[in-house]
Coordinates of C-alpha atoms in Angstrom, one line a residue:
Chain A
M1 CA 94.4 -6.0 87.2
S2 CA 95.2 -8.4 90.0
H3 CA 98.2 -5.4 91.0
L4 CA 95.2 -3.0 90.7
A5 CA 93.1 -5.5 92.9
N6 CA 96.1 -5.8 95.5
R7 CA 96.5 -1.6 96.1
A8 CA 92.6 -1.4 96.2
S9 CA 92.4 -3.7 99.3
L10 CA 95.1 -2.5 100.6
S11 CA 93.2 0.7 102.4
G12 CA 89.9 -1.4 103.6
P13 CA 88.7 -1.9 107.1
G14 CA 89.3 -5.5 106.3
S15 CA 93.2 -5.0 105.4
F16 CA 93.8 -3.2 108.6
C17 CA 92.3 -6.1 110.8
R18 CA 94.0 -8.9 109.1
M19 CA 97.4 -6.4 109.2
G20 CA 98.3 -8.5 106.1
S21 CA 102.0 -8.5 104.3
D22 CA 101.2 -6.0 101.6
L23 CA 99.9 -3.8 103.9
V24 CA 103.0 -4.0 106.7
A25 CA 105.7 -4.0 103.9
C26 CA 103.9 -0.7 102.0
V27 CA 104.2 1.0 105.7
H28 CA 108.0 -0.4 105.6
E29 CA 109.1 0.9 102.6
N30 CA 106.8 3.8 102.5
R31 CA 104.9 3.1 99.6
D32 CA 101.4 4.0 99.2
S33 CA 101.2 6.1 102.4
R34 CA 98.7 8.2 100.5
R35 CA 96.5 5.4 99.5
I36 CA 96.9 4.0 103.6
V37 CA 96.5 7.3 104.9
T38 CA 93.1 8.1 102.8
G39 CA 91.6 4.4 103.8
G40 CA 92.8 4.7 107.4
I41 CA 90.9 8.3 107.6
V42 CA 88.0 6.7 105.8
T43 CA 87.9 3.9 107.9
I44 CA 87.5 5.9 111.3
L45 CA 85.2 8.3 109.8
L46 CA 82.4 5.6 108.9
G47 CA 83.2 3.6 112.3
T48 CA 83.4 6.0 114.8
M49 CA 80.2 7.9 113.1
A50 CA 78.2 4.4 113.4
Y51 CA 79.4 4.1 116.8
G52 CA 78.9 7.5 117.4
F53 CA 75.4 7.4 116.6
V54 CA 74.7 4.3 118.8
F55 CA 76.4 6.4 121.2
G56 CA 74.0 9.0 121.7
M57 CA 71.2 7.0 120.4
W58 CA 69.8 5.6 123.8
R59 CA 69.2 10.0 125.1
A60 CA 67.4 11.1 121.7
P61 CA 68.4 10.5 117.9
L62 CA 69.6 14.4 118.0
Q63 CA 72.0 13.2 120.6
G64 CA 73.5 10.8 118.1
L65 CA 73.6 12.6 115.4
Y66 CA 75.8 15.1 117.8
S67 CA 78.0 12.1 119.0
A68 CA 78.2 10.8 115.4
L69 CA 79.7 14.5 114.3
K70 CA 82.2 14.3 117.5
M71 CA 83.6 10.5 117.7
P72 CA 86.0 11.0 114.6
V73 CA 86.9 14.3 115.9
L74 CA 88.1 12.0 119.1
F75 CA 89.6 10.0 117.3
F76 CA 91.3 12.6 114.5
A77 CA 92.3 14.6 117.5
T78 CA 94.0 11.6 120.2
V79 CA 96.6 11.0 116.8
L80 CA 97.4 14.5 116.6
T81 CA 97.9 15.0 120.0
S82 CA 99.8 11.8 121.3
A83 CA 102.0 11.3 117.5
T84 CA 104.4 13.9 119.4
A85 CA 105.0 11.8 122.4
N86 CA 104.6 9.0 120.9
T87 CA 107.6 9.6 118.3
M88 CA 109.7 10.7 121.4
L89 CA 108.9 7.5 123.7
A90 CA 109.4 5.5 120.1
Q91 CA 113.2 6.8 120.1
V92 CA 113.6 6.3 123.7
F93 CA 113.1 2.5 123.3
G94 CA 115.2 2.5 120.8
A95 CA 113.2 2.1 117.4
A96 CA 114.2 4.4 114.7
L97 CA 110.8 5.5 113.7
S98 CA 110.2 9.0 112.0
F99 CA 107.2 11.5 113.0
R100 CA 105.6 10.0 109.6
Q101 CA 105.9 6.6 110.5
V102 CA 104.2 6.7 113.7
C103 CA 101.6 9.5 112.6
I104 CA 100.5 6.3 109.9
C105 CA 100.9 3.5 112.8
M106 CA 98.7 5.8 115.1
L107 CA 95.6 5.9 112.4
I108 CA 96.1 2.2 111.1
G109 CA 96.0 1.1 114.9
L110 CA 92.8 3.4 115.4
A111 CA 91.7 2.4 112.1
V112 CA 91.3 -1.5 113.4
A113 CA 89.6 -0.1 116.2
A114 CA 87.0 2.2 114.2
S115 CA 86.2 -0.7 112.2
L116 CA 85.8 -3.3 115.1
L117 CA 83.7 0.0 116.8
G118 CA 81.7 -0.3 113.3
A119 CA 81.3 -3.7 113.2
F120 CA 79.8 -3.8 116.9
S121 CA 77.5 -0.3 115.9
P122 CA 74.2 -2.9 114.6
V123 CA 74.8 -5.6 118.1
L124 CA 74.8 -2.4 120.5
L125 CA 71.7 -0.6 118.4
F126 CA 69.5 -3.3 119.1
L127 CA 70.7 -4.3 122.3
I128 CA 70.3 -0.4 123.3
A129 CA 67.1 -0.5 122.3
Q130 CA 65.9 -3.0 124.6
L131 CA 66.7 -0.5 127.2
P132 CA 64.3 2.1 128.3
S133 CA 64.9 4.8 127.1
P134 CA 64.3 8.8 128.8
G135 CA 62.7 11.1 126.0
M136 CA 61.9 14.4 127.6
A137 CA 60.0 12.8 130.8
Y138 CA 63.4 13.6 133.0
L139 CA 64.1 16.8 132.3
E140 CA 63.2 18.4 135.9
F141 CA 65.1 15.9 137.3
E142 CA 68.3 16.2 139.3
L143 CA 71.1 13.4 138.4
T144 CA 71.1 12.9 142.0
D145 CA 67.2 12.5 142.2
R146 CA 66.0 9.5 144.1
A147 CA 62.9 9.4 141.5
A148 CA 65.0 9.2 138.3
D149 CA 67.1 6.2 139.5
P150 CA 65.6 3.7 137.2
I151 CA 66.5 6.2 134.2
T152 CA 69.9 7.5 136.0
S153 CA 71.0 4.2 136.7
V154 CA 70.5 2.4 133.0
Y155 CA 72.7 6.1 131.9
W156 CA 75.4 5.0 134.5
W157 CA 75.8 1.5 133.4
L158 CA 75.5 2.6 129.9
L159 CA 77.9 5.3 130.4
I160 CA 80.9 2.0 131.7
A161 CA 79.6 -0.2 128.9
H162 CA 80.3 2.1 126.3
V163 CA 83.6 3.4 127.6
S164 CA 84.7 0.1 128.6
V165 CA 83.9 -1.0 124.7
I166 CA 85.7 1.7 123.2
G167 CA 88.5 1.3 125.3
A168 CA 89.0 -2.3 124.0
A169 CA 88.7 -1.8 121.0
G170 CA 91.4 1.0 121.0
I171 CA 93.6 -1.4 122.7
A172 CA 92.9 -4.4 120.2
G173 CA 93.9 -1.7 117.4
N174 CA 96.7 -1.1 119.2
L175 CA 97.6 -4.8 119.6
K176 CA 97.2 -5.2 116.0
L177 CA 100.1 -3.8 115.2
Y178 CA 102.6 -5.6 117.0
R179 CA 103.5 -7.4 113.7
L180 CA 103.7 -3.9 112.1
L181 CA 106.4 -2.7 114.4
V182 CA 108.3 -6.1 114.4
A183 CA 108.5 -5.5 110.7
L184 CA 109.7 -2.0 111.3
Q185 CA 112.7 -3.9 113.0
I186 CA 112.0 -3.6 116.4
R187 CA 113.3 -6.0 118.6
K188 CA 110.7 -7.9 120.0
R189 CA 110.9 -7.0 123.8
L190 CA 111.1 -3.9 122.9
T191 CA 108.1 -3.5 120.5
V192 CA 106.2 -5.0 123.8
A193 CA 106.9 -2.2 125.8
L194 CA 106.4 0.0 123.2
M195 CA 102.7 -1.1 122.5
V196 CA 102.2 -0.6 126.2
A197 CA 103.6 3.0 125.8
W198 CA 101.8 4.0 123.4
I199 CA 98.3 2.1 124.7
G200 CA 98.9 4.5 127.9
V201 CA 100.1 8.0 126.3
S202 CA 97.0 7.3 123.6
G203 CA 94.3 6.2 126.3
F204 CA 95.1 8.9 128.7
V205 CA 94.9 11.5 126.5
G206 CA 92.1 10.2 124.6
C207 CA 90.1 9.8 128.2
E208 CA 90.8 13.7 128.4
L209 CA 89.8 14.9 125.1
S210 CA 86.8 12.9 125.1
W211 CA 85.9 14.7 128.6
L212 CA 86.3 18.3 126.1
L213 CA 84.2 16.9 123.6
S214 CA 81.3 15.4 125.5
P215 CA 78.4 14.4 125.9
F216 CA 78.3 11.8 123.7
L217 CA 75.7 10.3 125.9
C218 CA 74.0 13.4 127.6
D219 CA 72.7 12.4 131.1
P220 CA 68.6 12.0 130.8
T221 CA 68.1 15.2 133.1
I222 CA 70.0 17.5 130.4
E223 CA 68.7 18.4 126.5
P224 CA 70.4 16.9 124.1
H225 CA 73.6 19.1 123.6
F226 CA 76.6 19.5 121.5
V227 CA 78.8 21.3 123.7
Q228 CA 79.7 20.0 127.1
Q229 CA 78.3 22.9 129.9
G230 CA 80.3 22.5 133.0
Y231 CA 83.8 21.7 131.4
F232 CA 85.2 22.6 134.9
E233 CA 83.2 20.8 137.5
E234 CA 84.7 17.3 136.6
N235 CA 86.8 15.7 134.2
F236 CA 87.0 12.2 132.5
Y237 CA 87.9 10.5 135.5
E238 CA 86.1 12.1 138.2
R239 CA 82.9 11.5 136.6
M240 CA 84.2 7.8 135.7
W241 CA 84.1 7.4 139.3
R242 CA 81.1 8.7 139.8
A243 CA 79.4 6.5 137.5
F244 CA 81.4 3.4 139.2
K245 CA 80.0 4.6 142.5
A246 CA 76.2 5.4 141.4
C247 CA 76.0 1.4 139.6
T248 CA 77.3 -0.4 142.8
E249 CA 74.9 1.3 144.8
S250 CA 72.1 1.1 142.4
S251 CA 73.0 -3.0 142.2
R252 CA 73.3 -2.8 146.3
S253 CA 69.8 -1.5 146.4
R254 CA 68.7 -3.8 144.1
S255 CA 69.6 -6.7 146.2
G256 CA 67.2 -6.0 149.4
P257 CA 65.8 -3.6 151.9
T258 CA 67.9 -5.3 154.5
E259 CA 71.6 -4.8 153.3
K260 CA 70.5 -1.2 152.2
L261 CA 69.9 -0.9 156.0
N262 CA 73.4 -2.6 157.0
L263 CA 74.9 0.1 155.1
Chain B
M1 CA 93.6 -45.5 129.1
N2 CA 94.0 -48.8 131.5
D3 CA 97.7 -48.1 131.5
T4 CA 98.1 -45.0 132.3
S5 CA 95.5 -45.2 135.3
R6 CA 97.6 -47.9 136.9
P7 CA 98.8 -47.0 140.5
D8 CA 102.6 -46.3 140.1
G9 CA 103.8 -46.2 143.8
E10 CA 104.1 -44.2 147.1
I11 CA 104.1 -40.2 145.3
S12 CA 100.0 -39.7 145.8
L13 CA 98.7 -41.7 144.0
G14 CA 95.2 -39.9 143.2
Q15 CA 96.9 -37.3 141.7
R16 CA 99.2 -39.1 139.5
E17 CA 96.2 -40.8 138.8
R18 CA 94.0 -37.5 137.8
L19 CA 97.2 -36.3 135.7
H20 CA 97.1 -39.9 133.6
E21 CA 93.6 -38.9 133.3
A22 CA 94.1 -35.0 131.7
E23 CA 96.6 -36.2 129.6
A24 CA 94.7 -39.1 127.9
A25 CA 91.8 -36.6 127.7
R26 CA 93.5 -33.9 126.2
R27 CA 95.0 -36.3 123.5
V28 CA 91.7 -37.8 122.9
R29 CA 90.7 -34.4 122.2
G30 CA 93.7 -33.3 120.2
K31 CA 93.2 -36.4 118.0
S32 CA 89.6 -36.3 117.7
R33 CA 90.3 -32.4 116.8
N34 CA 92.6 -33.5 113.7
C35 CA 90.2 -35.8 112.5
A36 CA 87.9 -33.7 112.6
S37 CA 89.7 -31.2 110.3
A38 CA 91.2 -34.2 108.3
A39 CA 87.5 -35.1 107.3
F40 CA 86.5 -31.6 106.6
A41 CA 89.9 -31.4 104.7
D42 CA 89.1 -34.6 102.6
D43 CA 85.3 -33.2 101.7
Y44 CA 86.3 -30.0 100.4
V45 CA 86.1 -30.7 96.9
L46 CA 82.7 -28.6 95.1
L47 CA 79.6 -29.9 95.1
G48 CA 79.2 -29.6 90.8
D49 CA 77.3 -27.1 88.8
N50 CA 73.9 -29.0 88.9
A51 CA 73.1 -28.9 92.6
T52 CA 69.6 -29.0 93.4
T53 CA 68.0 -28.2 96.8
Q54 CA 68.3 -31.8 97.8
T55 CA 72.1 -32.6 97.2
V56 CA 72.6 -29.1 98.8
V57 CA 70.8 -30.4 101.6
S58 CA 72.2 -33.6 101.7
A59 CA 75.8 -32.4 101.4
L60 CA 74.8 -29.9 104.4
L61 CA 74.4 -32.6 106.8
K62 CA 76.7 -35.1 105.2
H63 CA 80.0 -33.4 103.5
P64 CA 79.8 -29.4 104.8
A65 CA 82.8 -29.2 103.9
Q66 CA 81.6 -29.3 100.0
V67 CA 79.0 -26.7 100.7
V68 CA 82.0 -24.4 101.7
C69 CA 84.0 -25.3 98.7
E70 CA 81.3 -24.7 97.1
L71 CA 81.1 -20.8 98.6
I72 CA 84.5 -20.2 97.8
Q73 CA 85.4 -21.6 94.8
G74 CA 82.5 -22.1 92.6
N75 CA 79.0 -20.7 92.1
R76 CA 78.8 -19.0 95.3
Q77 CA 75.9 -16.6 94.0
R78 CA 73.6 -19.6 93.0
L79 CA 74.1 -21.8 95.9
T80 CA 73.6 -18.9 98.3
L81 CA 70.4 -18.3 97.3
M82 CA 69.7 -21.9 97.5
L83 CA 71.2 -21.6 101.4
I84 CA 68.7 -18.4 102.4
S85 CA 65.7 -20.4 100.6
I86 CA 66.3 -23.4 103.0
A87 CA 67.1 -21.1 106.1
M88 CA 63.4 -19.4 105.3
V89 CA 61.8 -22.5 104.4
C90 CA 63.1 -24.4 107.5
M91 CA 62.3 -21.4 109.8
L92 CA 58.8 -21.0 108.6
G93 CA 58.5 -25.1 109.1
Y94 CA 59.1 -25.1 112.3
G95 CA 57.8 -21.6 113.4
L96 CA 54.1 -22.7 112.1
V97 CA 54.8 -26.1 114.8
M98 CA 55.8 -23.5 117.7
G99 CA 52.9 -21.4 116.3
M100 CA 50.4 -24.4 116.5
F101 CA 50.8 -24.5 120.4
S102 CA 48.6 -21.5 120.5
G103 CA 46.6 -21.4 117.2
G104 CA 44.7 -18.5 115.8
H105 CA 47.0 -15.9 114.7
Q106 CA 50.1 -17.5 116.4
L107 CA 50.0 -19.8 112.8
W108 CA 51.4 -16.8 110.9
A109 CA 52.9 -14.9 113.4
V110 CA 54.8 -16.9 114.9
P111 CA 56.6 -18.6 111.4
A112 CA 57.4 -14.9 110.6
K113 CA 58.9 -13.4 113.6
V114 CA 61.1 -16.9 113.6
C115 CA 62.2 -16.7 110.0
L116 CA 62.5 -12.5 110.3
G117 CA 64.1 -12.7 113.5
L118 CA 66.7 -15.4 112.7
L119 CA 67.3 -13.7 109.7
L120 CA 68.0 -9.9 111.3
S121 CA 69.8 -11.1 113.9
A122 CA 72.0 -12.6 111.4
V123 CA 72.4 -9.1 109.5
I124 CA 72.9 -7.6 112.8
C125 CA 75.9 -9.8 113.7
L126 CA 77.4 -9.8 109.8
P127 CA 79.8 -7.4 110.2
S128 CA 81.9 -8.2 113.8
L129 CA 81.5 -11.8 112.4
Y130 CA 83.6 -10.2 109.2
I131 CA 86.0 -8.0 111.3
F132 CA 86.7 -11.0 113.8
T133 CA 87.3 -13.2 110.8
C134 CA 89.7 -10.5 109.6
L135 CA 91.2 -9.9 112.9
A136 CA 92.1 -13.8 113.6
G137 CA 93.7 -13.7 110.0
G138 CA 91.3 -15.0 107.5
D139 CA 91.2 -13.3 104.0
Q140 CA 87.8 -14.1 103.5
S141 CA 85.4 -10.9 101.4
L142 CA 82.4 -9.8 103.2
S143 CA 80.3 -11.7 100.4
Q144 CA 81.8 -15.2 101.4
V145 CA 81.6 -14.9 104.8
A146 CA 78.0 -14.0 104.7
S147 CA 77.7 -16.9 102.5
L148 CA 79.0 -19.0 105.0
L149 CA 76.4 -17.7 107.8
M150 CA 74.1 -18.8 105.4
A151 CA 75.2 -21.8 105.4
T152 CA 75.3 -22.3 109.2
L153 CA 71.9 -20.7 109.1
A154 CA 70.6 -23.1 106.9
L155 CA 72.1 -26.2 108.7
G156 CA 70.9 -25.1 112.0
G157 CA 67.2 -24.7 110.2
I158 CA 67.7 -28.1 108.4
L159 CA 68.3 -29.8 112.2
L160 CA 65.3 -27.9 113.3
I161 CA 62.9 -29.3 111.0
G162 CA 64.1 -32.7 112.1
F163 CA 63.3 -31.9 115.4
A164 CA 59.8 -30.4 114.3
P165 CA 57.9 -33.5 115.0
V166 CA 59.1 -34.2 118.2
A167 CA 57.9 -30.3 119.5
W168 CA 54.5 -30.9 117.4
V169 CA 53.9 -33.9 120.2
F170 CA 54.9 -32.1 122.6
S171 CA 53.1 -29.1 122.0
Q172 CA 49.7 -30.4 121.3
A173 CA 50.5 -32.7 124.8
T174 CA 50.9 -29.7 127.1
N175 CA 49.4 -26.5 128.3
A176 CA 52.7 -25.6 130.0
T177 CA 54.3 -22.7 128.0
A178 CA 57.6 -22.2 130.2
F179 CA 58.5 -26.0 129.3
M180 CA 57.7 -25.4 125.7
G181 CA 59.6 -22.2 125.8
G182 CA 62.1 -25.1 127.5
I183 CA 61.8 -27.6 124.4
H184 CA 62.4 -25.1 121.6
L185 CA 65.4 -23.4 123.4
A186 CA 66.8 -27.1 123.5
F187 CA 66.5 -27.7 120.2
W188 CA 67.2 -24.5 118.8
G189 CA 70.3 -25.1 120.8
I190 CA 71.2 -28.0 119.2
G191 CA 70.7 -26.9 115.7
V192 CA 72.9 -23.7 116.4
L193 CA 75.7 -25.4 117.6
F194 CA 76.2 -27.4 114.5
G195 CA 75.3 -24.6 112.5
L196 CA 78.5 -22.8 114.5
R197 CA 80.4 -25.9 114.7
L198 CA 80.1 -25.8 110.6
L199 CA 81.2 -21.7 110.5
E200 CA 84.3 -22.6 113.2
S201 CA 85.2 -25.7 110.8
A202 CA 85.2 -23.4 107.9
L203 CA 86.7 -21.0 108.6
S204 CA 89.7 -22.7 110.4
H205 CA 90.2 -24.9 107.4
L206 CA 90.3 -21.9 105.2
S207 CA 92.5 -19.8 107.0
R208 CA 93.7 -21.5 110.0
C209 CA 91.7 -18.7 112.0
N210 CA 92.1 -18.5 115.8
P211 CA 88.9 -20.3 117.3
G212 CA 88.9 -17.9 120.5
V213 CA 88.0 -14.9 118.1
F214 CA 85.6 -17.1 116.5
R215 CA 83.7 -18.6 119.7
T216 CA 83.9 -14.6 121.2
W217 CA 81.6 -13.6 118.0
A218 CA 79.5 -16.8 118.6
T219 CA 78.9 -15.9 122.3
I220 CA 77.8 -12.5 120.6
F221 CA 75.4 -14.2 118.3
I222 CA 73.6 -16.5 120.7
L223 CA 72.8 -13.4 122.7
V224 CA 71.6 -11.1 120.1
V225 CA 69.2 -13.9 118.9
L226 CA 68.3 -14.7 122.3
Q227 CA 67.3 -11.2 122.7
M228 CA 65.7 -11.2 119.6
T229 CA 63.6 -13.9 120.3
T230 CA 62.4 -11.7 123.5
T231 CA 61.9 -8.5 121.6
L232 CA 59.5 -10.4 119.4
R233 CA 57.4 -12.6 121.9
P234 CA 55.4 -13.9 122.3
L235 CA 56.1 -16.7 120.0
V236 CA 55.3 -19.6 122.5
G237 CA 51.6 -18.4 124.2
E238 CA 48.7 -16.6 123.4
Y239 CA 48.7 -14.2 120.5
Q240 CA 49.1 -10.1 121.7
G241 CA 48.9 -8.1 119.1
A242 CA 51.2 -7.2 115.8
R243 CA 52.9 -4.4 118.0
L244 CA 56.4 -5.0 120.0
L245 CA 55.4 -5.8 123.7
G246 CA 57.8 -3.6 126.2
K247 CA 61.0 -3.5 125.8
K248 CA 63.2 -6.2 128.1
F249 CA 66.2 -8.2 128.7
F250 CA 65.8 -12.0 127.8
L251 CA 66.9 -13.3 131.0
Q252 CA 64.4 -10.6 133.1
H253 CA 61.9 -12.1 130.7
W254 CA 62.5 -15.5 131.4
S255 CA 62.7 -15.2 135.6
A256 CA 58.9 -13.6 135.0
P257 CA 57.3 -14.2 132.3
H258 CA 53.8 -14.5 133.9
K259 CA 54.1 -11.0 135.7
E260 CA 53.7 -9.8 131.2
A261 CA 50.8 -12.1 130.8
H262 CA 48.7 -10.9 133.3
S263 CA 49.7 -7.0 132.8
Q264 CA 48.8 -7.9 129.5
V265 CA 45.1 -9.4 130.1
P266 CA 42.7 -6.0 129.9
Y267 CA 44.3 -5.4 126.6
L268 CA 43.8 -9.0 125.3
K269 CA 40.2 -8.7 126.7
H270 CA 39.7 -4.9 124.5
R271 CA 41.0 -6.8 121.4
R272 CA 38.3 -9.3 121.7

């Protein structure tokens, strides 16, 4: 009975976050892989759908629904796209990890990230509900219009906040893999280097994939939509730079007219 | 202490003194932390099956580890229900005292808002507490973490009830809304501080959790509760209808509470 309970507890969000010795042993000895993978997939689905809904909810409930559908796709696509590169990196670093083991490790790391995102969804939903929402009142404006400033500044800040939260959760998820990688008989120094490399690859790939799957938040001057309308006009990094510039400008203009004149 | 701060010769006297003082303070802190965790471990025994509300209240104040032990190893469901009732009664009681500042509709509105607001904040923050506990290495289940959170709220509520007479005296002696808001915030801060300390001790004792992770969660919980007080405003001041007032961040509300009061005047007149 306790054995069954143990097996069941291998695949929940709690067990991924704990990274207990049972889970580590299972991955190390290639036991219960199917259960772990299924648990990881379910955890990622639930966590990212919850967070995706909160992501788009500020713009409109419909956008929340679109984002809830797209966020799990982003996570799974990140695993599939970067698994080959990460396996090669592992081998270059001297870790004898198979493609399958790398995929399981990445899935577990992203399951931890998804658990964190899902757990924070209620808090973020509550905080986002306190922000002024755009509704359909800004559809005739441009994103650069001064008249739309009060709502576009919220949009830029929120975009940066969401990207930071997802990035932090992704890093936390990958850092949690440390114990697992050490158990897979990789030297500690190499483990740190490998984790940094994996975070870099997954982060880089994930950022661009997020642009391809965008909009998650949807800017307030466009109606909620599922598929990106301007793929080649910008990319993820340009968009974030634009957001950063808009945020710094809005905080400067808030600090008073004298400073604005000095600029 | 006197020995360690004695001058030791020519080498930067002030600097050496400061170093000695810091070292001594660190030792004292370490000792007191060890003492606190040792006291918690000593008290970690079952409360007993026939525990009454009075016993639970007394144990929460004097030997909180007994309540934690009962929640983990004993009759969790019964005790959790008891803790929820204690927390709710205490919040309703303190809310009534808060409502007495303005009277009228606030006598029922404030207790309901305080009670429901705090429970809602706990529900909102429960998933993140569970995940943080797991990340820190704790092996508690979601229901165990929920029960511990209820113990935290109950202890905070009991302390608030202790402060209620003082708050009532002040509320009858002044008309200053900001001052009363500050008083309530200070009392709530004390209550929540002790409550969160209990939760931290419990989690550290049960699974040697990293306190840094817990403190991050505690900051988020405090933020959520503070925002909840702004969302459910006015808790101190005139009743302004059953609907929620406009969206505002709590710091923005605290920095300019009067702006809104003036903007609400026509609405109030209309209602009357």
